[in-house]
Structure formats: structure tokens, C-alpha cells
């Protein structure tokens, strides 16, 4: 899974350099992510492969959502919390939260390759350090990692668990293990809305004992992300 790397790149990319003459940016579509061509035996086959395809199809229809990313260390202590409002493909409004109090400590707005960061009571405009692939915040196909087993892919298992309700939404619950060749196993638990097959929570437990937790909601909200009125 690449979501820890995504969080790190998100925080780094939102570091901006000031501009003397702020201008309203034009949204810039992100470049497409190349799709690998399988050359060997797929790590996921049969009914499980069909499930991944159905989950991916449901996600392709998503245009707007909210999410919270929480990073938990080996001792169970929260290290990072970031709340996001996302309009795909390239609009983001993010808050970094204090892990202890939950209060915002930093705020960003990203539109295309332009970003604003709020420092104190003022917004500062700058350039983003590289494009953000916001669709990676949930990517059903990556649950299988490299699907080309002959080229050093992963072993994947999928097991349906007892259903649960999250935030009032009845959910299917799946246990997924991903074991890259020659590496330790990542253990994933995925909660999907029973009616819409959209993610409500994704918990990844890494071999070192750390945890990455992503929560999702707001799929039906009319989220709009515009440059800040205050410069």
C-alpha cells in the first residue's frame, strides 16, 4: 500500500513559496496514472477479482467526498490527523489537526498547481511542489498491489467479515492481506457501504505495528472549493 507515502507527499507538496502578485489559478487536470499490463498470474482471481472491479466501478463515479487520515504509531499514539474536502481531480481543502485537541493547526487550499496556506489570519499563495493524485486516497485496484506475480507481485487474500454500521451506514466488512514477495504482510480492513459499495473506512496495519486509518464520508454533499476570498 502506498497511502503513507501519499500522506507524506501531500504534506510536502502543500509547502508553498510566496508570490508577489497573486492571480486566480486555472484548474489543471492531473496527468493520468499509467495502468500496468499484467504479464503473469493475477494475485486476485475469480470472485474476488470481480469484487475489486465492482468497487473500482463504484469509485469511478465519485466526484466529491470528505476524508480524514490518521497515522498511529507502534505504541498506539496518534501522530498525524488531516481532514480533507476533495473535488476530483485537483481541488482540495485540508486541515491539519492537533492530535491531542483536534483543533486545526494549519489550513490549505489547492486548485490545480496553485496552493494557499493560511498562516495566522492571512492566506499566502504559492506553487505546489508536484501534482497531487487525489484519487489515490482510495484506489481499489491497489488493494492487490502489483498483480503481476511473475514480476515480483504480491499474494493477496480476501475474507468477508461480519457486517458493521459506521456513522449510521450499514457496511460490508472485508479483511484483506497483501504480502509482497520477500516482504512482511500488510493487513487491511475495509468497510464498504452495502448499498453503494463506496468506502467508509480503510484500516491498514503495517508489519512494524503502525496503523494508517482513513475515514470517508460526504459523497452526496455539494462540496465547492474556491480560492480564499481573503488574500
XYZ file of C-alpha atoms in Angstrom:
231
model
C 0.000 0.000 0.000
C 1.217 3.489 -0.818
C -1.039 5.625 1.379
C 1.631 6.532 3.942
C 3.741 7.777 1.050
C 0.700 9.653 -0.272
C 0.199 11.404 3.075
C 3.871 12.366 3.193
C 3.745 13.717 -0.364
C 0.525 15.569 0.451
C 2.103 17.362 3.397
C 5.297 18.117 1.463
C 3.517 19.268 -1.669
C 1.432 21.722 0.304
C 4.571 23.577 1.376
C 4.454 26.665 -0.836
C 6.640 29.565 -1.847
C 5.198 33.064 -1.767
C 4.295 35.016 -4.881
C 4.427 38.788 -5.188
C 1.373 39.103 -7.421
C -1.336 36.577 -6.595
C -3.548 35.582 -9.509
C -6.616 33.398 -9.694
C -5.411 29.983 -10.908
C -6.912 27.864 -13.651
C -7.530 24.282 -12.521
C -5.044 21.924 -14.154
C -6.102 18.296 -14.701
C -3.716 15.754 -13.219
C -1.852 13.502 -15.649
C -3.369 10.033 -15.987
C -1.812 7.238 -13.946
C -0.375 4.550 -16.244
C -2.169 1.227 -15.960
C 0.244 -1.716 -15.639
C -0.297 -4.581 -18.048
C -0.386 -7.910 -16.215
C 2.150 -10.408 -17.558
C 1.789 -13.266 -15.073
C -0.763 -14.926 -12.848
C -3.005 -12.314 -11.176
C -2.721 -12.099 -7.400
C -6.526 -11.820 -7.220
C -8.721 -14.070 -9.331
C -12.296 -15.275 -9.673
C -14.987 -13.793 -7.436
C -12.511 -11.611 -5.537
C -11.270 -10.034 -8.769
C -14.870 -9.321 -9.762
C -15.411 -7.653 -6.380
C -12.399 -5.386 -6.866
C -13.743 -4.449 -10.304
C -17.162 -3.601 -8.821
C -15.570 -1.491 -6.086
C -13.471 0.328 -8.674
C -16.545 0.958 -10.834
C -18.398 2.491 -7.877
C -15.418 4.740 -7.069
C -15.142 5.985 -10.679
C -18.489 7.759 -10.241
C -17.260 9.748 -7.212
C -16.589 13.433 -7.818
C -16.655 14.868 -4.287
C -16.006 13.450 -0.850
C -14.586 14.155 2.584
C -11.914 12.128 4.338
C -9.819 12.011 7.470
C -6.330 10.499 7.543
C -4.980 9.336 10.904
C -1.465 7.951 11.420
C -0.971 5.872 14.574
C 2.482 4.750 15.730
C 3.548 1.397 17.175
C 2.590 2.479 20.709
C -0.968 3.389 19.672
C -0.308 7.143 19.791
C -1.821 9.378 17.107
C 0.967 11.113 15.197
C -0.927 12.857 12.395
C -4.523 13.837 11.681
C -5.560 15.542 8.464
C -9.144 16.289 7.363
C -9.848 16.800 3.678
C -12.600 18.015 1.404
C -11.885 16.843 -2.148
C -13.290 17.734 -5.552
C -11.660 15.469 -8.113
C -9.419 15.694 -9.942
C -7.449 18.581 -8.461
C -9.259 20.586 -5.755
C -8.534 20.140 -2.075
C -9.322 21.936 1.187
C -7.313 20.454 4.058
C -6.856 20.988 7.766
C -4.031 19.544 9.825
C -5.386 18.835 13.299
C -3.599 18.755 16.616
C -3.612 15.052 17.587
C -4.395 15.857 21.244
C -7.069 18.550 20.948
C -8.437 18.063 17.436
C -8.072 21.796 16.791
C -6.803 22.951 13.364
C -3.143 23.944 13.313
C -2.726 24.516 9.570
C -5.071 25.031 6.615
C -4.534 24.635 2.878
C -6.485 25.121 -0.325
C -5.204 23.551 -3.539
C -6.577 24.165 -7.035
C -4.548 22.645 -9.833
C -0.908 23.636 -9.410
C -1.666 26.613 -7.152
C -1.995 26.414 -3.397
C -2.785 28.690 -0.494
C -1.618 28.162 3.046
C -3.130 30.013 5.985
C -0.541 31.374 8.362
C -2.164 33.107 11.297
C -5.043 35.126 9.853
C -3.551 35.557 6.385
C -3.526 33.406 3.269
C -0.345 33.113 1.214
C -0.382 31.992 -2.427
C 2.282 29.762 -3.919
C 3.037 26.871 -6.233
C 2.509 23.203 -5.401
C 5.615 21.044 -5.382
C 4.419 18.445 -7.852
C 0.888 17.277 -8.734
C -1.303 15.530 -6.168
C -3.029 12.359 -7.305
C -6.046 12.779 -5.054
C -7.751 9.690 -6.487
C -5.109 7.624 -4.644
C -6.830 8.440 -1.373
C -8.845 5.358 -2.273
C -7.743 3.053 -5.072
C -9.455 -0.364 -5.105
C -7.013 -1.793 -7.652
C -4.066 -1.061 -5.361
C -5.517 -3.472 -2.792
C -3.961 -6.172 -4.949
C -0.705 -4.206 -5.279
C 1.367 -5.425 -8.239
C -0.906 -8.002 -9.821
C 1.875 -9.474 -11.958
C 3.053 -12.372 -9.799
C 5.813 -13.359 -12.203
C 7.355 -9.881 -11.991
C 7.592 -9.768 -8.199
C 3.963 -9.082 -7.333
C 2.009 -9.801 -4.160
C 0.000 -12.573 -2.585
C -3.477 -11.320 -1.690
C -6.223 -12.919 0.375
C -9.752 -11.566 0.861
C -12.259 -12.659 3.502
C -15.691 -11.214 4.252
C -16.240 -10.467 7.938
C -19.392 -9.764 9.914
C -21.090 -6.531 8.776
C -20.937 -3.367 10.865
C -22.618 0.031 10.849
C -20.393 3.106 10.698
C -21.864 6.583 11.207
C -25.315 5.182 10.552
C -24.315 3.477 7.284
C -24.692 -0.337 7.111
C -21.374 -1.651 5.798
C -19.837 -4.808 4.452
C -16.518 -5.536 6.135
C -13.585 -7.210 4.432
C -10.258 -8.499 5.724
C -7.534 -8.237 3.076
C -3.913 -9.283 3.422
C -1.236 -8.141 0.987
C 2.157 -9.857 1.108
C 4.708 -8.521 -1.387
C 7.292 -11.076 -2.449
C 10.029 -11.306 0.168
C 8.308 -8.820 2.500
C 6.100 -8.892 5.576
C 2.308 -8.825 5.338
C 0.164 -5.689 5.439
C -3.256 -6.342 6.986
C -6.183 -4.299 5.750
C -9.762 -3.999 6.951
C -12.169 -2.303 4.565
C -15.697 -1.082 5.340
C -17.928 -0.557 2.259
C -21.448 0.852 2.164
C -23.816 -2.037 1.493
C -25.958 -0.001 -0.901
C -23.345 1.963 -2.851
C -20.099 -0.061 -2.462
C -18.236 3.127 -1.536
C -15.589 3.105 1.201
C -16.444 4.319 4.684
C -13.244 3.253 6.426
C -9.918 1.692 5.467
C -7.525 0.490 8.165
C -4.041 -0.712 7.224
C -1.847 -2.402 9.830
C 1.824 -2.407 8.859
C 4.437 -5.002 9.889
C 6.099 -2.546 12.306
C 2.836 -2.159 14.251
C 1.896 1.265 12.911
C -1.603 1.909 11.565
C -2.988 4.142 8.840
C -6.716 4.855 9.196
C -8.782 6.577 6.510
C -12.420 7.545 7.015
C -14.671 8.633 4.131
C -17.999 10.460 4.022
C -19.767 13.329 2.266
C -20.246 11.594 -1.097
C -23.594 13.287 -1.620
C -22.530 16.746 -0.451
C -22.358 19.743 -2.774
C -18.707 20.493 -1.914
C -17.295 23.583 -3.593
C -13.620 24.581 -3.265
C -12.662 28.083 -4.384
C -9.620 30.311 -3.805
C -9.859 32.107 -0.446
C -11.550 35.488 -0.616
C -9.021 36.831 1.869
C -5.525 37.342 0.461
